């Protein structure tokens, strides 16, 4: 987008987080449409952060999700395939004249990808494809080939980048401005919290078995609206994320922001690359189904260690996942289109 977009920010290595701005060459705000889903609330958080930078950003979704219903526009598709397609094509026709960058989420586009990207090229609109994890995990290069038609690809971690090696890594961001830490307590029986989106994928049966052998209480949070679940997170002393995927997600990030120690399974190479990229140490305790009980044991026994890891976790989130820093990285990607 060298002829369309410029930034009034200084060089990335010198500027303060949160100073980057994106404007068109004519001086008007950049217009970004994020679409067509609000997976885990990540697109909505991005849209709000972009607006704070003066970007004309909107989130357009096929339908509102039950746990994350936030969106500027919901197409509320209904009927059979033909009727749903007609709704999507009508939305694209409305959005094309009002959009500079289409920011596609979760490997999805507004209309079939075989037509979506040629239309964008013809109309000189830019695009990015933003993957969030399960949309690429375990897929072949052929299955992910359509994403190469976008101007840039984005993944959320140095674990996910193994499936899309050319992608830019932009970790998920959260708004820390009003998120006050809630350090672990000194209670004799600490609360171990686990919030599986899928018990099979998260290894919940192993979490239950591991905690049964410890002097701790297990709380499993499922099926709650995010705000209600988040209040449960505040009461936790130790958090277990997952034991299968090899990296952490938004749930773990939110708990680390609260100052909680987090235990999850991490791939060693992804840890190394993350620490090299951000100049820090990943404070998460890595565990497998076989080692989980022994990794939990010192945290259950030592309140001071829980607090130490919790403080390190909050500092890590401030460096890697603060939404303002994430928005800087996203604006840099837009500027390179």
Coordinates of C-alpha atoms in Angstrom, one line a residue:
X1 CA 0.0 0.0 0.0
X2 CA 3.0 2.3 -0.5
X3 CA 0.8 4.6 -2.7
X4 CA -2.2 4.5 -0.4
X5 CA -1.0 4.5 3.2
X6 CA 1.6 6.2 5.2
X7 CA 2.3 6.4 8.9
X8 CA 3.0 9.5 10.9
X9 CA 5.0 7.3 13.4
X10 CA 8.8 7.4 13.9
X11 CA 10.8 4.3 13.2
X12 CA 9.5 1.3 15.1
X13 CA 12.6 0.8 17.1
X14 CA 12.4 4.4 18.4
X15 CA 8.7 5.2 18.9
X16 CA 6.7 4.7 22.1
X17 CA 4.0 2.1 22.0
X18 CA 0.7 3.5 20.9
X19 CA 2.1 6.4 18.8
X20 CA 1.7 4.9 15.3
X21 CA -1.1 6.3 13.1
X22 CA -2.3 5.3 9.7
X23 CA -3.6 7.8 7.1
X24 CA -4.1 7.7 3.4
X25 CA -2.0 9.9 1.2
X26 CA -4.8 12.3 0.9
X27 CA -4.8 12.8 4.7
X28 CA -8.1 11.1 5.5
X29 CA -8.3 8.1 7.9
X30 CA -7.5 4.7 6.6
X31 CA -10.7 2.7 6.2
X32 CA -10.5 -0.9 7.5
X33 CA -13.2 -3.6 7.4
X34 CA -12.6 -6.6 9.7
X35 CA -14.7 -9.6 8.7
X36 CA -16.6 -11.9 8.8
X37 CA -16.4 -13.4 12.3
X38 CA -15.6 -12.3 15.9
X39 CA -13.6 -15.3 17.0
X40 CA -12.8 -15.1 20.7
X41 CA -13.6 -11.4 20.6
X42 CA -10.1 -10.7 19.0
X43 CA -11.5 -8.9 15.9
X44 CA -13.7 -6.6 18.0
X45 CA -10.7 -5.7 20.3
X46 CA -8.7 -4.9 17.1
X47 CA -11.4 -2.7 15.7
X48 CA -11.7 -0.7 18.9
X49 CA -7.9 -0.3 19.1
X50 CA -7.7 0.9 15.5
X51 CA -10.4 3.5 16.1
X52 CA -8.4 4.9 19.0
X53 CA -5.6 5.5 16.4
X54 CA -8.0 7.4 14.2
X55 CA -8.6 4.5 11.8
X56 CA -12.1 4.2 10.4
X57 CA -12.4 0.6 11.4
X58 CA -15.6 -1.6 11.6
X59 CA -16.3 -5.2 12.3
X60 CA -18.8 -6.9 10.0
X61 CA -19.8 -10.5 10.8
X62 CA -22.0 -13.2 9.2
X63 CA -23.8 -13.7 12.5
X64 CA -23.3 -12.6 16.1
X65 CA -21.7 -15.2 18.4
X66 CA -23.4 -16.1 21.7
X67 CA -20.3 -15.6 23.8
X68 CA -18.9 -12.7 21.8
X69 CA -21.8 -10.9 20.1
X70 CA -19.9 -7.6 19.6
X71 CA -19.9 -6.3 16.0
X72 CA -20.7 -3.1 14.2
X73 CA -22.8 -4.9 11.6
X74 CA -24.2 -8.4 11.5
X75 CA -25.5 -9.7 8.2
X76 CA -27.8 -12.1 10.0
X77 CA -27.8 -14.5 7.1
X78 CA -30.8 -16.8 6.7
X79 CA -32.3 -19.3 4.3
X80 CA -30.4 -21.7 2.0
X81 CA -27.0 -21.4 0.3
X82 CA -28.2 -19.1 -2.5
X83 CA -30.0 -16.7 -0.2
X84 CA -27.0 -16.5 2.2
X85 CA -24.6 -15.9 -0.7
X86 CA -26.9 -13.1 -1.9
X87 CA -26.6 -11.5 1.5
X88 CA -22.9 -11.7 1.5
X89 CA -22.5 -10.3 -2.1
X90 CA -24.8 -7.4 -1.2
X91 CA -22.6 -6.7 1.8
X92 CA -19.4 -6.7 -0.3
X93 CA -21.0 -4.3 -2.8
X94 CA -21.8 -1.9 0.0
X95 CA -18.3 -2.2 1.6
X96 CA -16.1 -2.0 -1.4
X97 CA -16.4 1.8 -2.0
X98 CA -15.9 2.4 1.7
X99 CA -12.9 0.2 2.5
X100 CA -9.2 0.5 1.8
X101 CA -8.1 -2.7 3.6
X102 CA -10.2 -5.8 4.1
X103 CA -8.9 -7.6 7.2
X104 CA -10.1 -11.2 6.9
X105 CA -10.3 -13.4 10.1
X106 CA -10.0 -17.1 10.7
X107 CA -9.3 -18.1 7.1
X108 CA -12.7 -16.7 5.9
X109 CA -13.7 -14.1 3.4
X110 CA -17.0 -12.3 2.6
X111 CA -17.6 -14.2 -0.6
X112 CA -15.9 -17.3 -2.0
X113 CA -12.2 -16.9 -2.1
X114 CA -11.9 -17.8 -5.8
X115 CA -13.8 -14.6 -6.5
X116 CA -13.0 -12.5 -3.4
X117 CA -9.3 -11.8 -4.2
X118 CA -9.7 -11.2 -7.9
X119 CA -12.4 -8.6 -7.1
X120 CA -10.1 -6.9 -4.6
X121 CA -7.2 -6.8 -7.1
X122 CA -9.5 -5.3 -9.8
X123 CA -10.8 -2.7 -7.4
X124 CA -7.3 -2.0 -6.0
X125 CA -8.3 -2.9 -2.5
X126 CA -5.8 -4.3 -0.1
X127 CA -6.3 -7.3 2.2
X128 CA -4.8 -9.4 5.0
X129 CA -5.6 -12.9 6.1
X130 CA -5.4 -13.2 9.9
X131 CA -5.3 -16.7 11.3
X132 CA -6.1 -17.4 15.0
X133 CA -4.9 -20.9 15.6
X134 CA -7.4 -23.8 15.1
X135 CA -8.1 -22.5 11.6
X136 CA -4.6 -23.5 10.5
X137 CA -3.4 -26.1 13.0
X138 CA -2.5 -29.3 11.3
X139 CA -3.5 -28.2 7.8
X140 CA -1.4 -28.8 4.7
X141 CA 0.1 -26.1 2.6
X142 CA -2.5 -26.9 -0.1
X143 CA -5.3 -26.3 2.3
X144 CA -3.8 -22.9 3.2
X145 CA -2.9 -21.8 -0.3
X146 CA -5.8 -19.4 -0.7
X147 CA -4.5 -17.2 2.1
X148 CA -1.5 -16.4 -0.1
X149 CA -3.7 -14.4 -2.3
X150 CA -4.0 -11.7 0.4
X151 CA -1.5 -9.0 0.6
X152 CA -0.2 -10.3 3.9
X153 CA -0.8 -13.1 6.3
X154 CA -0.9 -12.8 10.1
X155 CA -0.5 -15.5 12.8
X156 CA -0.7 -15.1 16.5
X157 CA 2.4 -16.9 17.7
X158 CA 5.8 -18.4 16.8
X159 CA 4.1 -21.8 17.2
X160 CA 1.5 -21.1 14.5
X161 CA 4.0 -19.7 12.1
X162 CA 5.2 -23.3 11.3
X163 CA 2.1 -23.6 9.2
X164 CA 2.4 -20.2 7.5
X165 CA 6.1 -19.5 7.4
X166 CA 5.8 -16.2 5.5
X167 CA 3.3 -14.7 7.9
X168 CA 3.8 -11.8 10.3
X169 CA 3.6 -12.7 13.9
X170 CA 1.2 -10.4 15.8
X171 CA 0.2 -11.9 19.2
X172 CA -3.3 -11.5 20.4
X173 CA -3.8 -8.2 22.3
X174 CA -5.9 -7.3 25.3
X175 CA -6.8 -3.9 26.7
X176 CA -4.8 -3.4 29.9
X177 CA -5.9 0.1 30.7
X178 CA -8.5 -0.9 33.3
X179 CA -7.4 -4.5 33.9
X180 CA -6.3 -4.5 37.5
X181 CA -4.2 -7.5 38.7
X182 CA -5.7 -9.9 41.2
X183 CA -2.6 -11.7 42.7
X184 CA -2.9 -15.3 43.9
X185 CA -4.1 -15.7 47.5
X186 CA -2.3 -17.3 50.5
X187 CA -5.2 -19.8 51.1
X188 CA -4.1 -23.2 52.4
X189 CA -5.9 -25.0 49.6
X190 CA -5.3 -22.9 46.5
X191 CA -7.9 -22.9 43.7
X192 CA -6.7 -24.4 40.4
X193 CA -8.9 -23.1 37.6
X194 CA -9.4 -24.7 34.2
X195 CA -11.7 -23.3 31.5
X196 CA -11.9 -25.7 28.5
X197 CA -13.6 -24.7 25.3
X198 CA -13.4 -28.4 24.5
X199 CA -12.5 -31.0 27.1
X200 CA -10.9 -33.3 24.6
X201 CA -8.7 -30.7 23.0
X202 CA -7.7 -29.1 26.3
X203 CA -6.9 -32.4 28.1
X204 CA -9.4 -31.8 30.9
X205 CA -9.5 -35.4 32.1
X206 CA -5.7 -35.2 32.8
X207 CA -6.2 -31.9 34.7
X208 CA -8.9 -33.5 36.9
X209 CA -6.6 -36.5 37.6
X210 CA -3.6 -34.3 38.4
X211 CA -5.4 -32.0 40.9
X212 CA -7.1 -35.0 42.7
X213 CA -3.7 -35.9 44.0
X214 CA -2.9 -32.4 45.4
X215 CA -4.0 -30.3 48.4
X216 CA -5.9 -28.0 46.1
X217 CA -9.5 -27.4 44.8
X218 CA -10.2 -27.5 41.1
X219 CA -12.7 -25.2 39.5
X220 CA -13.8 -25.9 35.9
X221 CA -15.4 -23.0 34.1
X222 CA -17.6 -23.8 31.1
X223 CA -20.4 -22.2 29.1
X224 CA -20.4 -18.9 30.8
X225 CA -20.5 -15.5 29.1
X226 CA -17.0 -13.9 29.1
X227 CA -17.7 -11.3 31.7
X228 CA -19.0 -13.9 34.2
X229 CA -16.2 -16.3 33.4
X230 CA -13.7 -13.5 33.9
X231 CA -14.9 -12.9 37.5
X232 CA -14.1 -16.6 38.2
X233 CA -10.6 -16.1 36.8
X234 CA -10.0 -13.4 39.3
X235 CA -10.6 -15.8 42.2
X236 CA -8.1 -18.4 40.9
X237 CA -4.6 -19.0 42.4
X238 CA -3.3 -21.2 39.6
X239 CA -4.5 -21.6 36.1
X240 CA -4.2 -24.6 33.8
X241 CA -4.8 -23.9 30.1
X242 CA -4.3 -26.9 27.8
X243 CA -2.2 -30.0 27.5
X244 CA -2.3 -30.7 23.7
X245 CA -2.0 -27.7 21.4
X246 CA 1.6 -26.6 22.2
X247 CA 0.9 -22.9 22.8
X248 CA -1.4 -20.7 24.9
X249 CA -4.5 -18.7 23.9
X250 CA -6.5 -15.7 25.0
X251 CA -7.7 -17.4 28.2
X252 CA -4.1 -17.8 29.4
X253 CA -3.3 -14.2 28.4
X254 CA -6.2 -12.8 30.4
X255 CA -5.2 -14.9 33.4
X256 CA -1.6 -13.8 33.1
X257 CA -2.8 -10.2 32.9
X258 CA -4.6 -10.8 36.2
X259 CA -1.2 -11.8 37.7
X260 CA -2.0 -15.6 37.8
X261 CA 0.7 -18.3 37.3
X262 CA -0.3 -20.3 34.2
X263 CA 0.5 -24.0 33.4
X264 CA 0.1 -25.3 29.9
X265 CA 1.9 -27.3 27.3
X266 CA 4.4 -25.3 25.2
X267 CA 6.5 -26.4 22.2
X268 CA 10.2 -25.6 23.1
X269 CA 11.0 -24.1 19.7
X270 CA 8.1 -21.7 19.9
X271 CA 9.3 -20.6 23.4
X272 CA 12.8 -20.0 22.1
X273 CA 11.7 -17.9 19.1
X274 CA 9.3 -15.9 21.2
X275 CA 11.9 -15.1 23.8
X276 CA 14.4 -14.1 21.0
X277 CA 11.8 -11.9 19.2
X278 CA 10.6 -10.0 22.3
X279 CA 13.8 -10.1 24.4
X280 CA 12.1 -11.6 27.4
X281 CA 11.4 -14.9 29.2
X282 CA 8.1 -16.8 28.7
X283 CA 7.0 -17.2 32.4
X284 CA 4.5 -20.0 31.8
X285 CA 5.1 -23.4 33.4
X286 CA 5.2 -26.0 30.6
X287 CA 3.6 -29.4 31.4
X288 CA 2.3 -32.5 29.7
X289 CA -0.4 -34.8 30.8
X290 CA 2.3 -37.0 32.4
X291 CA 4.1 -34.2 34.2
X292 CA 1.2 -31.9 35.2
X293 CA 0.9 -33.1 38.8
X294 CA 4.6 -32.6 39.5
X295 CA 4.6 -29.2 37.8
X296 CA 1.6 -28.1 39.9
X297 CA 2.9 -29.4 43.2
X298 CA 5.4 -26.6 44.0
X299 CA 2.8 -23.9 43.0
X300 CA 0.2 -25.5 45.3
X301 CA 2.7 -25.7 48.2
X302 CA 4.3 -22.2 47.9
X303 CA 2.1 -19.1 47.8
X304 CA 5.2 -16.9 47.4
X305 CA 6.2 -18.8 44.2
X306 CA 2.6 -18.4 42.9
X307 CA 2.9 -14.6 43.4
X308 CA 6.4 -14.4 41.9
X309 CA 5.2 -16.2 38.7
X310 CA 2.0 -14.1 38.7
X311 CA 4.0 -10.9 38.7
X312 CA 6.3 -12.1 35.9
X313 CA 3.2 -13.1 33.9
X314 CA 1.7 -9.6 34.2
X315 CA 5.0 -8.1 33.1
X316 CA 5.1 -10.4 30.1
X317 CA 1.6 -9.5 29.0
X318 CA 2.4 -5.8 29.2
X319 CA 5.4 -6.4 26.9
X320 CA 4.0 -8.9 24.4
X321 CA 0.2 -8.7 24.5
X322 CA -0.7 -5.1 25.4
X323 CA -3.2 -4.0 22.8
X324 CA -1.4 -0.7 22.0
X325 CA 1.8 -2.6 21.2
X326 CA -0.2 -5.1 19.1
X327 CA -1.9 -2.2 17.2
X328 CA 1.5 -0.8 16.4
X329 CA 2.5 -4.1 14.8
X330 CA -0.8 -4.3 12.8
X331 CA -0.4 -0.8 11.5
X332 CA 3.1 -1.7 10.3
X333 CA 1.7 -4.6 8.4
X334 CA -0.9 -2.3 6.8
X335 CA 1.8 0.1 5.8
X336 CA 3.7 -2.6 4.0
X337 CA 0.7 -3.7 1.8

